[in-house]
Amino acid sequence: MKKYVFFDIDGTLWDFHQFIPESTKEAIKLLKDNGHAAYINTGRARSNIIEKSLLDLGFEGIVAGCGTHIEKNGKVIYEKLMTDEQITRALKVLSDNHMPVVFEGPENHFFNVEDFDEVGDPYVEILKERLGPIAKSTTEIQKGTRLNKFSADISERTDFEKVMALLPDFDFINHNGVIIEAIPEGYSKGTGIKELMELENIDLDDVYVVGDSMNDMDMFRLAKHSICMGNGDERIKAVAEYVTTDIREDGIYNGLKHYGLI
């Protein structure tokens, strides 16, 4: 019977230098050869999933933006977008609380590199270079701009409790008190899987998830079969059904082999 395996990207499919182990490539090929489906399930918005080396692995579909964007065979089948009012309010609240922000959408990202000077975050320079023309300034945001979520840095002057109080219609993932992800309330990697299950009539027993970090928690809690990478967060390991080896020690291959999927 066909199984559906959902893979996180960073720290799971590839490391933080975007290196994909040969064993991972082989494992996903064998998974598909055995009649199963491989899906990406990531916190990244769709416009930040562009690398050929990743897409060439041959995924049946993508759940992006923490469950706010779902596509199958290149066709969008579900989407949740921020409202104009949410975008305007988030811009003001984040600016007032000294939180440089990256707004993430299905076609574009919006951010200002200079806004991150205070926190000294070099990631936005890399992001701007990677995304090229789809990296735009926040000044280009206008009515009807299509955005799924945002990420922001916490500075020394940030009152994060105040930010959450002023943005109650968002769920926040706090990455070690340095970076936050904000997703429209009620959406997560877990809800993305649920939505796809309903649309495609997939049974929960046929769902497997693979990840390594805190934004994978919701899909780990949902799935009956969860695989945490050996390099993963200890809090994720604690709820995983199975902990495999490190990403550079054939982690995905060994995890799929453990369940007889390959």
XYZ file of N, CA and C in Angstrom:
786
model
N 0.845 -1.198 0.000
C 0.000 0.000 0.000
C 0.883 1.252 0.000
N 0.478 2.263 -0.737
C 1.248 3.486 -0.876
C 1.354 4.232 0.450
N 2.569 4.639 0.790
C 2.822 5.439 1.976
C 3.258 6.844 1.551
N 3.025 7.803 2.436
C 3.339 9.200 2.159
C 4.374 9.674 3.175
N 5.542 10.058 2.679
C 6.634 10.452 3.564
C 6.919 11.944 3.372
N 6.863 12.686 4.478
C 7.036 14.132 4.452
C 8.395 14.493 5.052
N 9.211 15.195 4.264
C 10.578 15.523 4.656
C 10.740 17.019 4.903
N 11.273 17.365 6.047
C 11.781 18.709 6.281
C 12.989 18.925 5.355
N 13.382 20.193 5.149
C 14.532 20.474 4.287
C 15.814 20.658 5.095
N 15.903 21.775 5.816
C 17.154 22.159 6.466
C 17.471 21.255 7.655
N 18.626 20.617 7.599
C 19.028 19.704 8.654
C 18.485 18.301 8.460
N 17.688 18.126 7.399
C 17.080 16.817 7.133
C 17.453 16.333 5.730
N 16.915 16.991 4.707
C 17.273 16.620 3.340
C 18.681 17.080 2.990
N 19.034 18.267 3.473
C 20.396 18.734 3.279
C 20.885 19.406 4.556
N 22.221 19.578 4.651
C 22.776 20.232 5.825
C 22.758 21.740 5.598
N 23.368 22.479 6.498
C 23.266 23.929 6.412
C 24.270 24.545 5.432
N 24.940 23.673 4.678
C 25.726 24.103 3.522
C 25.052 23.640 2.229
N 23.809 23.177 2.347
C 22.997 22.685 1.237
C 23.628 21.472 0.559
N 24.291 20.666 1.344
C 24.864 19.414 0.863
C 23.854 18.282 1.064
N 23.516 17.582 -0.019
C 22.602 16.446 0.044
C 23.418 15.164 -0.064
N 23.437 14.324 0.975
C 24.213 13.078 0.904
C 23.727 12.176 -0.231
N 24.655 11.451 -0.835
C 24.287 10.526 -1.907
C 23.306 9.475 -1.395
N 23.442 9.084 -0.120
C 22.535 8.080 0.434
C 21.104 8.601 0.515
N 20.944 9.928 0.698
C 19.605 10.529 0.719
C 18.987 10.470 -0.673
N 19.771 10.793 -1.679
C 19.286 10.722 -3.061
C 18.855 9.299 -3.407
N 19.681 8.341 -3.013
C 19.366 6.945 -3.295
C 18.109 6.504 -2.553
N 17.979 6.937 -1.305
C 16.836 6.535 -0.488
C 15.521 7.041 -1.073
N 15.495 8.281 -1.529
C 14.252 8.830 -2.083
C 13.927 8.158 -3.413
N 14.940 7.848 -4.200
C 14.696 7.112 -5.446
C 14.093 5.740 -5.145
N 14.666 5.016 -4.191
C 14.145 3.697 -3.830
C 12.731 3.792 -3.264
N 12.486 4.850 -2.477
C 11.154 5.067 -1.906
C 10.113 5.177 -3.013
N 10.424 5.969 -4.031
C 9.494 6.152 -5.151
C 9.396 4.884 -5.995
N 10.513 4.211 -6.193
C 10.495 2.963 -6.959
C 9.602 1.919 -6.301
N 9.478 2.006 -4.977
C 8.628 1.068 -4.236
C 7.168 1.503 -4.183
N 6.842 2.572 -4.928
C 5.452 2.990 -5.045
C 4.975 3.971 -4.004
N 5.897 4.523 -3.223
C 5.519 5.473 -2.182
C 5.709 6.914 -2.671
N 5.133 7.853 -1.929
C 5.200 9.265 -2.307
C 6.121 10.032 -1.372
N 6.983 10.861 -1.948
C 7.869 11.725 -1.169
C 7.387 13.167 -1.308
N 7.180 13.821 -0.169
C 6.744 15.222 -0.135
C 7.740 16.041 0.679
N 7.976 17.261 0.254
C 8.654 18.237 1.099
C 7.618 18.803 2.058
N 8.004 19.013 3.312
C 7.154 19.733 4.269
C 8.064 20.675 5.040
N 7.969 21.957 4.742
C 8.957 22.918 5.222
C 8.322 24.192 5.751
N 9.066 24.879 6.617
C 8.644 26.201 7.054
C 8.919 27.258 5.995
N 9.788 26.959 5.048
C 10.077 27.907 3.973
C 8.824 28.154 3.134
N 8.633 29.408 2.720
C 7.584 29.689 1.745
C 8.011 29.127 0.391
N 7.043 28.950 -0.492
C 7.320 28.290 -1.769
C 8.379 29.006 -2.603
N 8.433 30.329 -2.526
C 9.412 31.058 -3.336
C 10.839 30.870 -2.842
N 11.010 30.231 -1.700
C 12.341 29.947 -1.167
C 12.695 28.473 -1.321
N 12.025 27.800 -2.248
C 12.353 26.405 -2.570
C 12.662 26.385 -4.065
N 13.893 26.709 -4.397
C 14.225 26.951 -5.802
C 15.429 26.154 -6.299
N 16.189 25.553 -5.381
C 17.416 24.886 -5.801
C 17.130 23.635 -6.630
N 17.760 23.558 -7.790
C 17.568 22.428 -8.697
C 17.969 21.115 -8.036
N 19.042 21.142 -7.265
C 19.518 19.912 -6.633
C 18.474 19.325 -5.694
N 17.687 20.182 -5.095
C 16.629 19.732 -4.187
C 15.409 19.252 -4.963
N 14.962 20.050 -5.891
C 13.752 19.712 -6.643
C 13.960 18.508 -7.555
N 15.194 18.293 -7.975
C 15.485 17.152 -8.850
C 15.392 15.806 -8.127
N 15.230 15.834 -6.817
C 15.043 14.583 -6.089
C 13.702 13.932 -6.456
N 12.794 14.721 -7.016
C 11.572 14.163 -7.577
C 10.426 14.002 -6.598
N 10.064 15.089 -5.907
C 8.968 15.023 -4.951
C 7.617 15.086 -5.641
N 6.667 14.329 -5.121
C 5.310 14.355 -5.666
C 4.633 15.682 -5.357
N 5.008 16.277 -4.232
C 4.386 17.542 -3.872
C 5.173 18.276 -2.812
N 4.684 19.462 -2.466
C 5.350 20.328 -1.498
C 4.310 20.942 -0.570
N 4.559 20.809 0.731
C 3.815 21.559 1.747
C 4.783 22.637 2.228
N 4.472 23.894 1.965
C 5.396 24.993 2.256
C 4.769 25.994 3.224
N 5.640 26.863 3.771
C 5.146 27.933 4.628
C 4.410 27.448 5.857
N 4.895 26.361 6.457
C 4.243 25.794 7.656
C 2.757 25.539 7.406
N 2.471 24.827 6.332
C 1.098 24.402 6.058
C 0.220 25.391 5.330
N 0.777 26.545 4.918
C -0.039 27.572 4.265
C -0.064 27.452 2.745
N 0.710 26.529 2.203
C 0.769 26.356 0.742
C 0.989 24.878 0.455
N 0.106 24.303 -0.359
C 0.238 22.889 -0.703
C 0.131 22.737 -2.215
N 1.072 22.000 -2.781
C 0.957 21.696 -4.200
C 1.264 20.228 -4.452
N 0.677 19.726 -5.516
C 0.902 18.348 -5.930
C 1.173 18.333 -7.418
N 2.260 17.660 -7.803
C 2.658 17.582 -9.210
C 2.694 18.959 -9.873
N 3.202 19.944 -9.125
C 3.377 21.290 -9.661
C 2.143 22.164 -9.663
N 1.007 21.646 -9.190
C -0.238 22.409 -9.169
C -0.625 22.760 -7.745
N -0.931 24.036 -7.481
C -1.345 24.467 -6.149
C -2.752 23.941 -5.866
N -2.892 23.219 -4.753
C -4.204 22.667 -4.401
C -4.766 23.274 -3.113
N -3.943 24.048 -2.396
C -4.435 24.736 -1.190
C -3.503 25.896 -0.873
N -4.098 27.009 -0.380
C -3.276 28.161 -0.043
C -3.972 29.019 1.006
N -3.193 29.481 1.977
C -3.651 30.435 2.986
C -2.750 31.657 2.912
N -3.354 32.829 2.697
C -2.589 34.061 2.581
C -2.931 35.018 3.720
N -1.951 35.827 4.111
C -2.194 36.887 5.079
C -3.107 37.939 4.457
N -3.947 38.561 5.269
C -4.803 39.636 4.780
C -4.005 40.937 4.703
N -4.518 41.908 3.952
C -3.864 43.214 3.875
C -3.757 43.841 5.261
N -4.792 43.676 6.077
C -4.780 44.257 7.421
C -3.709 43.605 8.285
N -3.559 42.304 8.179
C -2.519 41.607 8.941
C -1.129 42.076 8.541
N -0.911 42.261 7.255
C 0.391 42.702 6.763
C 0.712 44.102 7.284
N -0.260 45.018 7.158
C -0.053 46.394 7.617
C 0.223 46.443 9.115
N -0.537 45.689 9.880
C -0.367 45.674 11.336
C 0.986 45.062 11.720
N 1.354 43.960 11.060
C 2.635 43.313 11.363
C 3.805 44.251 11.054
N 3.743 44.952 9.943
C 4.804 45.899 9.589
C 5.007 46.935 10.686
N 3.922 47.486 11.193
C 4.018 48.528 12.229
C 4.519 47.954 13.557
N 3.935 46.838 13.973
C 4.308 46.247 15.260
C 5.780 45.843 15.265
N 6.244 45.240 14.197
C 7.632 44.790 14.134
C 8.596 45.971 14.084
N 8.239 46.994 13.327
C 9.078 48.191 13.257
C 9.161 48.869 14.621
N 8.021 49.006 15.291
C 7.985 49.661 16.603
C 8.796 48.898 17.642
N 8.952 47.586 17.441
C 9.653 46.762 18.420
C 11.020 46.280 17.931
N 11.546 46.981 16.922
C 12.923 46.769 16.470
C 13.185 45.314 16.077
N 12.265 44.774 15.291
C 12.398 43.410 14.798
C 12.493 43.419 13.275
N 13.699 43.346 12.723
C 13.817 43.283 11.257
C 13.132 42.025 10.749
N 12.439 42.157 9.609
C 11.511 41.107 9.177
C 11.733 40.695 7.731
N 11.443 39.429 7.469
C 11.376 38.897 6.111
C 9.952 38.388 5.912
N 9.204 39.023 5.007
C 7.870 38.540 4.648
C 8.004 37.527 3.522
N 7.322 36.408 3.671
C 7.525 35.268 2.776
C 6.233 34.905 2.045
N 6.314 34.845 0.729
C 5.137 34.521 -0.063
C 5.419 33.447 -1.099
N 4.393 33.040 -1.827
C 4.566 31.974 -2.821
C 5.383 32.384 -4.038
N 5.415 33.686 -4.325
C 6.180 34.154 -5.493
C 7.379 35.013 -5.128
N 7.314 35.731 -3.999
C 8.352 36.699 -3.640
C 8.614 36.720 -2.140
N 9.797 37.242 -1.781
C 10.132 37.584 -0.405
C 10.328 39.099 -0.341
N 10.008 39.697 0.811
C 10.137 41.141 0.976
C 10.922 41.433 2.255
N 12.050 42.133 2.125
C 12.855 42.499 3.287
C 13.856 43.567 2.875
N 14.426 44.232 3.874
C 15.436 45.253 3.648
C 16.706 44.827 4.362
N 17.762 44.606 3.614
C 19.016 44.127 4.200
C 19.503 45.054 5.296
N 19.387 46.370 5.069
C 19.912 47.333 6.039
C 19.190 47.276 7.381
N 17.970 46.782 7.389
C 17.221 46.682 8.649
C 17.866 45.699 9.619
N 18.675 44.789 9.094
C 19.276 43.743 9.923
C 20.653 44.131 10.461
N 21.104 45.367 10.172
C 22.419 45.803 10.638
C 22.511 45.782 12.160
N 21.432 46.193 12.824
C 21.441 46.276 14.288
C 21.666 44.914 14.939
N 21.061 43.866 14.356
C 21.176 42.533 14.961
C 22.347 41.738 14.395
N 22.969 42.252 13.332
C 24.149 41.595 12.768
C 23.853 40.225 12.190
N 22.709 40.073 11.552
C 22.327 38.783 10.963
C 22.777 38.738 9.506
N 23.747 37.874 9.162
C 24.258 37.834 7.786
C 23.358 37.040 6.830
N 22.345 36.357 7.371
C 21.537 35.468 6.537
C 20.836 36.213 5.412
N 20.378 37.439 5.675
C 19.603 38.154 4.654
C 20.452 38.492 3.429
N 21.741 38.714 3.630
C 22.629 38.956 2.480
C 22.673 37.718 1.597
N 22.785 36.563 2.223
C 22.796 35.296 1.484
C 21.463 35.079 0.799
N 20.377 35.364 1.527
C 19.034 35.181 0.974
C 18.816 36.069 -0.245
N 19.245 37.318 -0.157
C 19.072 38.249 -1.280
C 19.826 37.757 -2.508
N 21.032 37.255 -2.299
C 21.822 36.752 -3.419
C 21.169 35.515 -4.031
N 20.667 34.611 -3.183
C 20.040 33.378 -3.667
C 18.770 33.664 -4.458
N 17.928 34.532 -3.923
C 16.614 34.750 -4.520
C 16.636 35.696 -5.716
N 17.656 36.542 -5.792
C 17.755 37.438 -6.949
C 16.542 38.344 -7.088
N 15.904 38.362 -8.256
C 14.814 39.316 -8.515
C 13.550 39.082 -7.695
N 13.416 37.913 -7.079
C 12.204 37.705 -6.268
C 12.414 38.150 -4.820
N 13.610 38.700 -4.513
C 13.855 39.352 -3.233
C 13.584 40.838 -3.411
N 12.542 41.332 -2.771
C 12.106 42.714 -2.963
C 12.114 43.473 -1.641
N 12.074 44.789 -1.719
C 12.028 45.631 -0.530
C 10.624 45.632 0.075
N 10.539 45.812 1.379
C 9.226 45.909 2.016
C 8.453 47.132 1.517
N 9.161 48.101 0.947
C 8.470 49.269 0.392
C 7.626 48.896 -0.827
N 7.881 47.727 -1.396
C 7.124 47.277 -2.565
C 5.856 46.504 -2.184
N 5.671 46.284 -0.882
C 4.432 45.633 -0.441
C 3.276 46.596 -0.641
N 2.224 46.123 -1.250
C 1.049 46.941 -1.492
C -0.216 46.117 -1.277
N -1.357 46.736 -1.433
C -2.612 46.022 -1.274
C -2.659 44.838 -2.244
N -2.986 43.683 -1.718
C -3.082 42.493 -2.550
C -1.787 41.701 -2.673
N -0.712 42.151 -2.008
C 0.533 41.383 -2.036
C 0.301 40.017 -1.400
N 0.792 38.989 -2.049
C 0.527 37.610 -1.619
C 1.641 37.130 -0.673
N 1.277 36.993 0.604
C 2.215 36.563 1.628
C 1.594 35.457 2.468
N 2.409 34.490 2.853
C 1.936 33.389 3.693
C 2.299 33.570 5.161
N 3.479 34.122 5.431
C 4.012 34.169 6.796
C 5.155 35.167 6.850
N 5.760 35.300 8.029
C 6.966 36.117 8.112
C 7.904 35.555 9.167
N 9.177 35.935 9.044
C 10.191 35.608 10.035
C 10.844 36.913 10.470
N 11.275 36.975 11.716
C 11.871 38.207 12.222
C 12.929 37.894 13.269
N 13.891 38.817 13.395
C 14.935 38.693 14.407
C 14.515 39.435 15.671
N 14.941 38.919 16.807
C 14.702 39.580 18.088
C 15.944 40.393 18.441
N 15.765 41.687 18.638
C 16.893 42.543 18.998
C 16.890 42.789 20.508
N 17.920 43.486 20.990
C 18.006 43.792 22.417
C 16.871 44.707 22.858
N 16.274 45.416 21.916
C 15.199 46.357 22.263
C 13.804 45.780 22.029
N 13.718 44.505 21.705
C 12.425 43.885 21.410
C 11.680 43.508 22.684
N 10.424 43.901 22.742
C 9.513 43.422 23.783
C 8.631 42.363 23.124
N 9.095 41.116 23.164
C 8.417 40.066 22.408
C 7.040 39.740 22.969
N 6.873 39.855 24.277
C 5.549 39.624 24.866
C 4.542 40.629 24.308
N 4.968 41.847 24.128
C 4.108 42.889 23.562
C 3.784 42.580 22.103
N 4.781 42.127 21.369
C 4.576 41.774 19.962
C 3.512 40.692 19.831
N 3.615 39.649 20.630
C 2.634 38.564 20.565
C 1.241 39.049 20.941
N 1.170 39.957 21.907
C -0.134 40.486 22.327
C -0.782 41.315 21.225
N 0.036 42.022 20.446
C -0.486 42.868 19.366
C -0.739 42.085 18.083
N -0.218 40.864 18.020
C -0.435 40.008 16.843
C -1.037 38.669 17.290
N -2.226 38.720 17.911
C -2.806 37.495 18.480
C -3.303 36.501 17.441
N -3.422 36.940 16.205
C -3.926 36.065 15.146
C -2.786 35.373 14.399
N -1.621 35.282 15.062
C -0.490 34.532 14.525
C 0.002 33.548 15.577
N 0.484 32.416 15.114
C 1.197 31.479 15.972
C 2.693 31.701 15.769
N 3.445 31.707 16.872
C 4.873 31.998 16.814
C 5.695 30.769 17.157
N 6.756 30.551 16.380
C 7.765 29.546 16.698
C 9.029 30.313 17.063
N 9.478 30.130 18.300
C 10.637 30.863 18.808
C 11.874 29.981 18.689
N 12.824 30.406 17.868
C 14.056 29.650 17.664
C 15.147 30.209 18.584
N 15.185 29.673 19.792
C 16.245 29.970 20.760
C 16.358 31.450 21.117
N 15.226 32.164 21.075
C 15.224 33.552 21.493
C 15.956 34.495 20.573
N 16.227 34.022 19.340
C 16.986 34.827 18.376
C 16.137 35.168 17.155
N 15.447 34.172 16.630
C 14.619 34.335 15.432
C 13.247 33.739 15.716
N 12.217 34.375 15.201
C 10.868 33.819 15.302
C 10.277 33.614 13.906
N 9.431 32.617 13.796
C 8.581 32.461 12.624
C 7.155 32.756 13.067
N 6.409 33.462 12.246
C 5.018 33.771 12.553
C 4.132 33.274 11.420
N 3.155 32.473 11.793
C 2.261 31.830 10.821
C 0.829 32.188 11.201
N -0.040 32.441 10.225
C -1.444 32.684 10.580
C -1.948 31.635 11.570
N -2.688 32.102 12.556
C -3.128 31.251 13.663
C -3.777 29.958 13.168
N -3.328 28.843 13.763
C -3.934 27.549 13.451
C -3.257 26.779 12.340
N -2.194 27.336 11.763
C -1.499 26.661 10.665
C -0.132 26.160 11.127
N 0.269 25.020 10.577
C 1.547 24.416 10.947
C 1.892 23.338 9.922
N 3.044 22.744 10.074
C 3.389 21.617 9.215
C 2.401 20.470 9.408
N 1.864 20.361 10.615
C 0.863 19.323 10.885
C -0.448 19.578 10.174
N -0.934 20.815 10.189
C -2.198 21.113 9.510
C -2.047 20.969 8.006
N -0.833 21.236 7.488
C -0.599 21.040 6.061
C -0.793 19.588 5.662
N -0.287 18.679 6.494
C -0.479 17.253 6.230
C -1.954 16.885 6.345
N -2.623 17.401 7.376
C -4.055 17.109 7.555
C -4.866 17.540 6.335
N -4.571 18.739 5.839
C -5.303 19.261 4.678
C -5.090 18.366 3.472
N -3.856 17.957 3.249
C -3.560 17.072 2.122
C -4.238 15.720 2.306
N -4.251 15.209 3.521
C -4.921 13.939 3.800
C -6.396 13.993 3.422
N -7.042 15.113 3.781
C -8.466 15.266 3.460
C -8.687 15.393 1.959
N -7.828 16.161 1.305
C -7.985 16.376 -0.132
C -7.711 15.110 -0.935
N -6.752 14.301 -0.456
C -6.317 13.126 -1.210
C -6.804 11.816 -0.600
N -7.617 11.906 0.466
C -8.161 10.712 1.126
C -7.048 9.773 1.595
N -6.099 10.340 2.327
C -4.958 9.597 2.846
C -5.239 9.202 4.292
N -4.932 7.965 4.644
C -5.111 7.475 6.012
C -3.886 7.831 6.852
N -4.100 8.217 8.111
C -3.000 8.607 8.986
C -1.979 7.482 9.152
N -2.436 6.241 9.098
C -1.502 5.113 9.227
C -0.480 5.074 8.100
N -0.776 5.751 6.993
C 0.109 5.730 5.831
C 1.040 6.941 5.772
N 1.059 7.736 6.853
C 1.857 8.958 6.884
C 3.108 8.768 7.739
N 4.253 9.156 7.172
C 5.538 9.145 7.874
C 6.139 10.539 7.753
N 6.762 11.024 8.821
C 7.381 12.347 8.781
C 8.839 12.245 9.214
N 9.672 13.111 8.608
C 11.104 13.118 8.905
C 11.540 14.559 9.138
N 12.164 14.837 10.285
C 12.581 16.203 10.576
C 13.633 16.271 11.650
N 13.948 17.520 12.069
C 15.038 17.694 13.033
C 14.864 18.853 13.990
N 13.911 19.779 13.740
C 13.877 20.993 14.559
C 12.481 21.292 15.106
N 12.399 22.382 15.893
C 11.167 22.674 16.627
C 9.972 22.953 15.726
N 10.192 23.478 14.516
C 9.019 23.710 13.678
C 8.493 22.426 13.045
N 9.149 21.283 13.370
C 8.639 19.977 12.961
C 7.734 19.355 14.034
N 7.642 20.002 15.192
C 6.940 19.408 16.331
C 5.490 19.057 16.001
N 4.779 19.936 15.330
C 3.363 19.674 15.046
C 3.177 18.470 14.140
N 4.044 18.289 13.154
C 3.878 17.114 12.293
C 4.325 15.843 13.021
N 5.258 15.963 13.971
C 5.654 14.809 14.768
C 4.514 14.377 15.689
N 3.806 15.334 16.242
C 2.685 15.019 17.131
C 1.505 14.445 16.367
N 1.369 14.819 15.107
C 0.269 14.321 14.283
C 0.509 12.893 13.820
N 1.694 12.645 13.273
C 1.955 11.373 12.591
C 2.140 10.225 13.577
N 1.709 9.057 13.174
C 1.951 7.863 13.981
C 3.391 7.386 13.820
N 3.988 7.740 12.688
C 5.347 7.286 12.402
C 6.235 8.506 12.156
N 7.135 8.783 13.088
C 7.987 9.969 12.980
C 9.445 9.581 13.156
N 10.286 10.168 12.296
C 11.718 9.888 12.291
C 12.461 11.193 12.565
N 13.229 11.220 13.638
C 14.059 12.384 13.929
C 15.486 12.097 13.505
N 16.106 13.067 12.856
C 17.500 12.927 12.458
C 18.396 12.882 13.696
N 19.504 12.166 13.594
C 20.435 12.070 14.713
C 21.006 13.407 15.129
N 21.056 14.358 14.186
C 21.523 15.712 14.466
C 20.412 16.630 14.939
N 19.241 16.067 15.236
C 18.072 16.869 15.574
C 18.062 17.410 16.992
N 17.132 18.323 17.221
C 16.898 18.928 18.533
C 16.463 17.830 19.518
N 17.010 17.882 20.723
C 16.692 16.857 21.723
C 15.200 16.839 22.052
N 14.533 17.985 21.964
C 13.092 18.037 22.242
C 12.289 17.299 21.177
N 12.784 17.279 19.943
C 12.117 16.542 18.876
C 12.404 15.049 19.019
N 13.629 14.721 19.374
C 13.971 13.319 19.597
C 13.068 12.698 20.657
N 12.701 13.498 21.644
C 11.907 12.989 22.764
C 10.505 12.555 22.351
N 9.972 13.127 21.262
C 8.611 12.771 20.835
C 8.609 11.876 19.593
N 9.783 11.656 18.994
C 9.867 10.849 17.775
C 9.640 9.375 18.070
N 9.025 8.690 17.112
C 8.882 7.243 17.237
C 10.240 6.564 17.031
N 11.063 7.147 16.153
C 12.363 6.543 15.854
C 13.396 7.642 15.631
N 14.559 7.500 16.227
C 15.667 8.423 16.008
C 16.695 7.717 15.143
N 16.948 8.295 13.974
C 17.904 7.702 13.038
C 19.290 8.309 13.251
N 20.196 8.050 12.354
C 21.548 8.571 12.460
C 21.618 10.001 11.927
N 22.773 10.617 12.063
C 23.024 11.978 11.603
C 22.811 12.083 10.094
N 22.514 13.273 9.614
C 22.290 13.509 8.194
C 23.487 13.049 7.357
N 24.704 13.229 7.876
C 25.908 12.837 7.138
C 26.304 11.381 7.402
N 25.474 10.699 8.176
C 25.716 9.279 8.447
C 24.531 8.451 7.943
N 24.028 8.840 6.756
C 22.961 8.106 6.060
C 21.652 8.095 6.844
N 21.368 9.217 7.521
C 20.198 9.284 8.387
C 18.879 8.969 7.714
N 18.611 9.573 6.555
C 17.342 9.324 5.866
C 17.284 7.890 5.361
N 18.364 7.430 4.773
C 18.402 6.042 4.266
C 18.116 5.062 5.403
N 18.793 5.234 6.532
C 18.613 4.312 7.651
C 17.210 4.397 8.243
N 16.653 5.611 8.277
C 15.307 5.773 8.828
C 14.257 5.090 7.970
N 14.336 5.269 6.663
C 13.377 4.633 5.763
C 13.562 3.117 5.743
N 14.803 2.693 5.864
C 15.099 1.255 5.911
C 14.497 0.629 7.168
N 14.563 1.351 8.282
C 14.008 0.855 9.539
C 12.539 0.493 9.412
N 11.801 1.291 8.634
C 10.359 1.054 8.463
C 10.025 0.174 7.270
N 11.037 -0.327 6.583
C 10.789 -1.198 5.443
C 10.235 -0.470 4.235
N 10.439 0.829 4.182
C 9.946 1.616 3.050
C 10.879 1.508 1.852
N 12.122 1.138 2.114
C 13.096 0.923 1.049
C 13.817 -0.405 1.287
